[in-house]
CSV table of C-alpha atoms and ligand atoms in Angstrom, one decimal:
chain,number,residue,atom,x,y,z
P,1,MET,CA,35.1,-29.4,98.0
P,2,THR,CA,31.4,-29.3,98.7
P,3,PHE,CA,28.9,-29.1,95.9
P,4,LYS,CA,28.0,-25.6,97.1
P,5,LYS,CA,31.6,-24.4,97.0
P,6,MET,CA,32.0,-25.9,93.6
P,7,ILE,CA,29.0,-23.9,92.3
P,8,LEU,CA,30.4,-20.8,94.0
P,9,GLY,CA,33.7,-21.4,92.2
P,10,VAL,CA,31.9,-21.7,88.8
P,11,VAL,CA,30.0,-18.6,89.5
P,12,ALA,CA,33.1,-16.7,90.5
P,13,ALA,CA,34.9,-18.0,87.4
P,14,ALA,CA,32.0,-16.9,85.2
P,15,THR,CA,31.9,-13.5,86.9
P,16,THR,CA,35.6,-13.1,86.1
P,17,LEU,CA,35.0,-14.0,82.5
P,18,THR,CA,32.2,-11.6,82.3
P,19,LEU,CA,34.3,-8.8,83.7
P,20,ALA,CA,37.1,-9.6,81.3
P,21,ALA,CA,34.6,-9.5,78.5
P,22,CYS,CA,33.4,-6.1,79.7
P,23,GLY,CA,37.0,-4.9,79.8
P,24,GLY,CA,37.3,-5.9,76.2
P,25,ALA,CA,34.2,-4.1,75.2
P,26,THR,CA,35.4,-0.9,76.9
P,27,SER,CA,38.8,-1.0,75.1
P,28,SER,CA,37.0,-1.6,71.7
P,29,GLU,CA,35.4,1.8,72.3
P,30,THR,CA,38.8,3.3,72.0
P,31,ASP,CA,38.9,5.4,68.8
P,32,LEU,CA,41.5,4.7,66.2
P,33,VAL,CA,42.6,8.3,66.6
P,34,ASP,CA,44.0,7.3,70.1
P,35,THR,CA,45.9,4.4,68.6
P,36,ILE,CA,47.3,6.6,65.9
P,37,THR,CA,48.4,9.2,68.4
P,38,GLU,CA,50.1,6.6,70.5
P,39,LYS,CA,51.9,5.2,67.5
P,40,GLY,CA,52.9,8.6,66.5
P,41,LYS,CA,52.1,7.8,62.9
P,42,ILE,CA,49.1,7.2,60.6
P,43,VAL,CA,49.4,4.5,57.9
P,44,VAL,CA,47.5,5.3,54.7
P,45,ALA,CA,46.7,2.7,52.1
P,46,MET,CA,46.8,3.6,48.5
P,47,ASN,CA,47.5,2.3,45.0
P,48,PRO,CA,50.0,4.8,43.6
P,49,GLU,CA,49.2,4.3,39.9
P,50,PHE,CA,46.5,6.8,39.6
P,51,ALA,CA,48.0,10.2,38.6
P,52,PRO,CA,47.2,12.9,39.4
P,53,PHE,CA,45.8,11.6,42.7
P,54,GLU,CA,48.7,9.2,43.7
P,55,PHE,CA,51.6,8.1,41.6
P,56,GLU,CA,55.4,7.5,41.8
P,57,THR,CA,57.9,10.0,40.5
P,58,LEU,CA,61.6,10.8,41.0
P,59,VAL,CA,62.1,13.4,43.7
P,60,ASP,CA,65.8,14.3,44.2
P,61,GLY,CA,66.6,11.1,42.3
P,62,LYS,CA,64.5,9.0,44.6
P,63,ASN,CA,61.3,7.2,43.7
P,64,THR,CA,58.6,9.0,45.7
P,65,ILE,CA,54.8,8.7,46.0
P,66,VAL,CA,53.2,12.1,45.2
P,67,GLY,CA,49.8,13.5,44.2
P,68,SER,CA,46.8,15.3,45.5
P,69,ASP,CA,45.8,12.4,47.7
P,70,VAL,CA,49.2,12.4,49.3
P,71,GLU,CA,48.7,16.1,50.1
P,72,LEU,CA,45.4,15.2,51.7
P,73,ALA,CA,47.0,12.4,53.7
P,74,GLN,CA,49.7,14.7,54.9
P,75,ALA,CA,47.2,17.3,56.0
P,76,ILE,CA,45.4,14.7,58.0
P,77,ALA,CA,48.6,13.6,59.6
P,78,ASP,CA,49.4,17.2,60.4
P,79,GLU,CA,45.9,17.7,61.9
P,80,LEU,CA,46.5,14.7,64.2
P,81,GLY,CA,50.1,15.8,64.9
P,82,VAL,CA,51.6,12.5,63.7
P,83,ASP,CA,54.0,11.3,61.0
P,84,LEU,CA,52.6,10.0,57.7
P,85,GLU,CA,53.4,6.5,56.4
P,86,LEU,CA,52.1,5.6,53.0
P,87,SER,CA,51.4,1.9,52.4
P,88,PRO,CA,51.4,1.2,48.6
P,89,MET,CA,49.5,-1.8,47.4
P,90,SER,CA,47.3,-3.0,44.5
P,91,PHE,CA,43.9,-1.3,44.4
P,92,ASP,CA,41.9,-4.5,45.1
P,93,ASN,CA,43.8,-4.7,48.5
P,94,VAL,CA,43.3,-1.1,49.5
P,95,LEU,CA,40.0,-1.4,51.3
P,96,GLY,CA,40.7,-4.8,52.8
P,97,SER,CA,43.9,-3.4,54.5
P,98,LEU,CA,41.6,-1.5,56.8
P,99,GLN,CA,40.0,-4.7,58.0
P,100,SER,CA,43.2,-6.5,58.5
P,101,GLY,CA,44.6,-3.5,60.3
P,102,LYS,CA,47.5,-3.1,57.9
P,103,ALA,CA,46.5,0.5,57.3
P,104,ASP,CA,44.6,3.0,59.5
P,105,ILE,CA,42.8,4.8,56.6
P,106,ALA,CA,42.6,4.5,52.8
P,107,ILE,CA,43.0,7.4,50.4
P,108,SER,CA,43.1,6.2,46.8
P,109,GLY,CA,40.6,8.0,44.7
P,110,ILE,CA,38.1,5.7,46.3
P,111,SER,CA,34.5,6.2,45.2
P,112,ALA,CA,32.2,6.1,48.3
P,113,THR,CA,29.6,3.6,47.0
P,114,ALA,CA,26.6,2.4,49.1
P,115,GLU,CA,28.0,-1.1,48.8
P,116,ARG,CA,31.4,-0.2,50.3
P,117,ALA,CA,29.7,2.0,52.9
P,118,LYS,CA,28.1,-1.1,54.4
P,119,VAL,CA,31.6,-2.2,55.4
P,120,TYR,CA,33.6,1.0,55.8
P,121,ASP,CA,32.9,4.6,56.9
P,122,PHE,CA,33.6,7.4,54.4
P,123,SER,CA,34.5,11.0,55.0
P,124,ASP,CA,32.6,13.7,53.1
P,125,ALA,CA,33.4,13.7,49.4
P,126,TYR,CA,36.4,15.6,48.2
P,127,TYR,CA,36.4,15.1,44.4
P,128,THR,CA,34.0,14.1,41.6
P,129,ALA,CA,35.1,12.4,38.4
P,130,ASN,CA,33.4,11.1,35.3
P,131,ASN,CA,34.0,7.8,33.6
P,132,VAL,CA,35.4,7.9,30.1
P,133,VAL,CA,36.5,5.4,27.5
P,134,ILE,CA,40.1,5.4,26.0
P,135,VAL,CA,40.6,3.9,22.6
P,136,GLN,CA,43.3,3.8,19.9
P,137,GLU,CA,43.3,6.9,17.8
P,138,GLY,CA,42.8,4.8,14.6
P,139,ALA,CA,39.7,3.1,16.0
P,140,ALA,CA,38.1,6.2,17.6
P,141,GLY,CA,36.0,6.9,14.5
P,142,ASN,CA,34.4,3.4,14.8
P,143,LEU,CA,34.0,3.2,18.5
P,144,THR,CA,31.4,5.8,19.2
P,145,SER,CA,28.2,4.0,20.4
P,146,VAL,CA,27.4,1.3,22.9
P,147,ASP,CA,26.7,-1.1,20.0
P,148,SER,CA,30.1,-0.5,18.5
P,149,PHE,CA,31.7,-2.0,21.6
P,150,ALA,CA,29.9,-5.3,21.2
P,151,GLY,CA,32.5,-8.1,21.2
P,152,LYS,CA,35.3,-5.7,21.9
P,153,SER,CA,37.6,-6.2,24.9
P,154,ILE,CA,37.6,-3.5,27.5
P,155,ALA,CA,40.2,-3.3,30.3
P,156,VAL,CA,39.2,-2.1,33.8
P,157,GLN,CA,41.1,-2.0,37.1
P,158,LYS,CA,40.4,-5.0,39.3
P,159,GLY,CA,38.3,-4.0,42.3
P,160,SER,CA,37.3,-0.6,40.9
P,161,VAL,CA,33.8,0.7,40.3
P,162,GLN,CA,34.7,0.8,36.6
P,163,GLU,CA,34.3,-3.0,36.5
P,164,ALA,CA,30.6,-2.6,37.3
P,165,VAL,CA,30.3,0.5,35.0
P,166,ALA,CA,31.7,-1.6,32.1
P,167,LYS,CA,29.5,-4.6,32.8
P,168,GLU,CA,26.3,-2.5,33.1
P,169,GLN,CA,26.8,0.1,30.4
P,170,LEU,CA,28.7,-2.0,27.8
P,171,PRO,CA,27.0,-5.4,28.4
P,172,ASP,CA,28.1,-6.9,25.0
P,173,ALA,CA,31.8,-6.1,25.5
P,174,LYS,CA,34.3,-8.5,26.9
P,175,ILE,CA,35.5,-7.2,30.2
P,176,VAL,CA,39.2,-7.8,31.2
P,177,SER,CA,40.0,-6.9,34.8
P,178,LEU,CA,43.7,-6.1,35.3
P,179,THR,CA,45.5,-5.2,38.5
P,180,SER,CA,47.6,-2.4,37.1
P,181,ASN,CA,46.4,0.7,35.3
P,182,GLY,CA,49.8,1.1,33.6
P,183,ASN,CA,49.4,-2.4,32.2
P,184,MET,CA,45.9,-1.6,31.0
P,185,ILE,CA,47.2,1.3,29.0
P,186,ALA,CA,50.2,-0.7,27.7
P,187,GLU,CA,47.7,-3.4,26.4
P,188,LEU,CA,45.6,-0.7,24.7
P,189,VAL,CA,48.7,0.8,23.0
P,190,ALA,CA,49.8,-2.6,21.9
P,191,GLY,CA,46.3,-3.4,20.5
P,192,LYS,CA,45.7,-6.3,22.9
P,193,VAL,CA,42.5,-4.7,24.2
P,194,ASP,CA,40.2,-2.3,22.4
P,195,ALA,CA,39.4,0.1,25.2
P,196,VAL,CA,40.1,1.1,28.8
P,197,ILE,CA,37.6,2.7,31.2
P,198,LEU,CA,39.0,5.1,33.7
P,199,GLU,CA,37.9,8.4,35.3
P,200,GLU,CA,38.6,11.5,33.3
P,201,PRO,CA,41.6,13.1,35.0
P,202,ILE,CA,43.5,9.8,35.1
P,203,ALA,CA,42.6,9.1,31.4
P,204,LYS,CA,43.7,12.5,30.3
P,205,GLY,CA,47.1,12.0,32.0
P,206,TYR,CA,47.7,8.7,30.2
P,207,ILE,CA,46.6,10.2,26.9
P,208,ALA,CA,49.1,13.1,27.4
P,209,ASN,CA,51.9,10.6,28.1
P,210,ASN,CA,51.2,8.0,25.5
P,211,ALA,CA,51.1,8.5,21.7
P,212,GLY,CA,48.3,6.9,19.7
P,213,ILE,CA,45.4,6.8,22.3
P,214,THR,CA,42.5,9.2,22.7
P,215,LEU,CA,39.1,9.6,24.3
P,216,SER,CA,36.1,7.9,22.6
P,217,THR,CA,33.2,10.2,22.0
P,218,LEU,CA,31.0,7.7,23.7
P,219,GLU,CA,29.7,9.2,26.9
P,220,LEU,CA,29.2,6.9,29.8
P,221,ASP,CA,26.6,7.6,32.4
P,222,SER,CA,28.4,8.7,35.5
P,223,SER,CA,25.4,9.7,37.5
P,224,GLU,CA,25.7,6.7,39.7
P,225,THR,CA,29.4,7.0,40.1
P,226,ASP,CA,30.2,8.2,43.6
P,227,ALA,CA,32.6,10.9,44.5
P,228,TYR,CA,36.0,10.2,46.1
P,229,ALA,CA,36.2,10.0,49.9
P,230,VAL,CA,38.6,8.9,52.6
P,231,ALA,CA,37.8,5.3,53.8
P,232,LEU,CA,38.0,4.4,57.5
P,233,PRO,CA,37.2,1.3,59.6
P,234,LYS,CA,33.7,1.7,61.0
P,235,GLU,CA,33.0,3.3,64.4
P,236,ASN,CA,35.9,5.7,64.8
P,237,GLU,CA,33.9,8.9,65.2
P,238,LYS,CA,36.7,11.0,66.5
P,239,LEU,CA,39.0,10.0,63.6
P,240,LEU,CA,36.1,10.6,61.1
P,241,GLU,CA,35.5,14.1,62.6
P,242,ALA,CA,39.2,15.0,62.3
P,243,VAL,CA,39.3,13.7,58.7
P,244,ASN,CA,36.2,15.6,57.7
P,245,LYS,CA,37.6,18.8,59.2
P,246,VAL,CA,40.6,18.5,56.9
P,247,VAL,CA,38.5,17.6,53.9
P,248,LYS,CA,36.3,20.6,54.4
P,249,GLU,CA,39.2,23.0,54.7
P,250,LEU,CA,40.9,21.7,51.6
P,251,VAL,CA,37.7,21.5,49.5
P,252,ASP,CA,36.1,24.8,50.6
P,253,SER,CA,39.4,26.8,50.0
P,254,GLY,CA,39.9,25.3,46.5
P,255,GLN,CA,43.2,23.9,47.8
P,256,TYR,CA,42.4,20.3,46.9
P,257,ASP,CA,41.6,21.2,43.2
P,258,GLN,CA,44.8,23.1,43.1
P,259,TYR,CA,46.8,20.1,44.3
P,260,VAL,CA,45.1,18.1,41.6
P,261,GLN,CA,46.1,20.6,38.9
P,262,GLU,CA,49.7,20.8,40.2
P,263,ALA,CA,50.0,17.0,40.4
P,264,TYR,CA,48.6,16.7,36.9
P,265,ASP,CA,51.2,19.2,35.5
P,266,LEU,CA,53.9,17.3,37.3
P,267,SER,CA,52.7,13.9,36.0
P,268,THR,CA,52.5,15.1,32.4
P,269,GLY,CA,55.6,17.2,32.4
P,270,GLU,CA,53.6,20.3,31.7
P,271,THR,CA,54.7,23.6,33.2
P,272,GLU,CA,52.4,26.4,34.1
I,1,LIG,N1,37.3,5.5,41.8
I,1,LIG,C1,37.4,4.2,41.4
I,1,LIG,C2,37.0,3.3,42.6
I,1,LIG,O1,36.8,3.7,43.7
I,1,LIG,C3,38.8,3.8,41.0
I,1,LIG,C4,39.9,4.1,42.1
I,1,LIG,C5,41.2,3.6,41.7
I,1,LIG,N2,42.2,4.1,42.5
I,1,LIG,C6,43.6,3.9,42.4
I,1,LIG,N3,44.4,4.5,43.2
I,1,LIG,N4,44.0,3.0,41.6
I,1,LIG,O2,36.7,2.1,42.4
């Protein structure tokens, strides 16, 4: 092989590589919505320990994940004309599952914070909730101010915005991050922690279902707590548009709030 031929060969190989790379770039422009349609199903990540938004209950004797976020997920699947597959996991894995490709979207009462928005896209907001503090009934009279929580142990869900809320707003308390909301409440009932921070609808459900716990009168600042939104991997404009269309329909019609109320009644055994 002459030197010239060799050079030509290298150039040809490089060209092939470049073309291959371009091919890759083109296929990465494929919107997730196309992949979902091809698969015939959308996989939705959630942590189903968050009634009334997502929780497990017996339906016809079978453990089933239900809640207002499940209704939202189903409406998105219907809009795309595909089946819905729920992928239950701990909350600190929910967002990461979008990066690993384990799930297509995440719906889990996720607050659309600026920090998270650097990594994920969010739909328009569909629900706003305030942070509250749950304490034992017997201690409620003494736990009413920021100072009264100094040295007290406060449970928050691992990976949730409530971790930051607790650290910032109750700086002298001892923060305990736990994976399971149910365990946080069990620890409070057993007196192993002094308080739990959750958003109000979830807190109210736990109070309705557990004797001896109540809301502290201490009001946390929720002004910087972001509303719930659907999380997606970045750069899937078509999918984001479809999700926003569904969110808008359910929110504008009041249907989403109705789902929340129905799920709350179901989770607390209350009838209308
Ligand atoms: N809204 C809070 C956050 O985004 C808590 C969400 C917890 N959701 C759940 N399904 N456990 O951090």
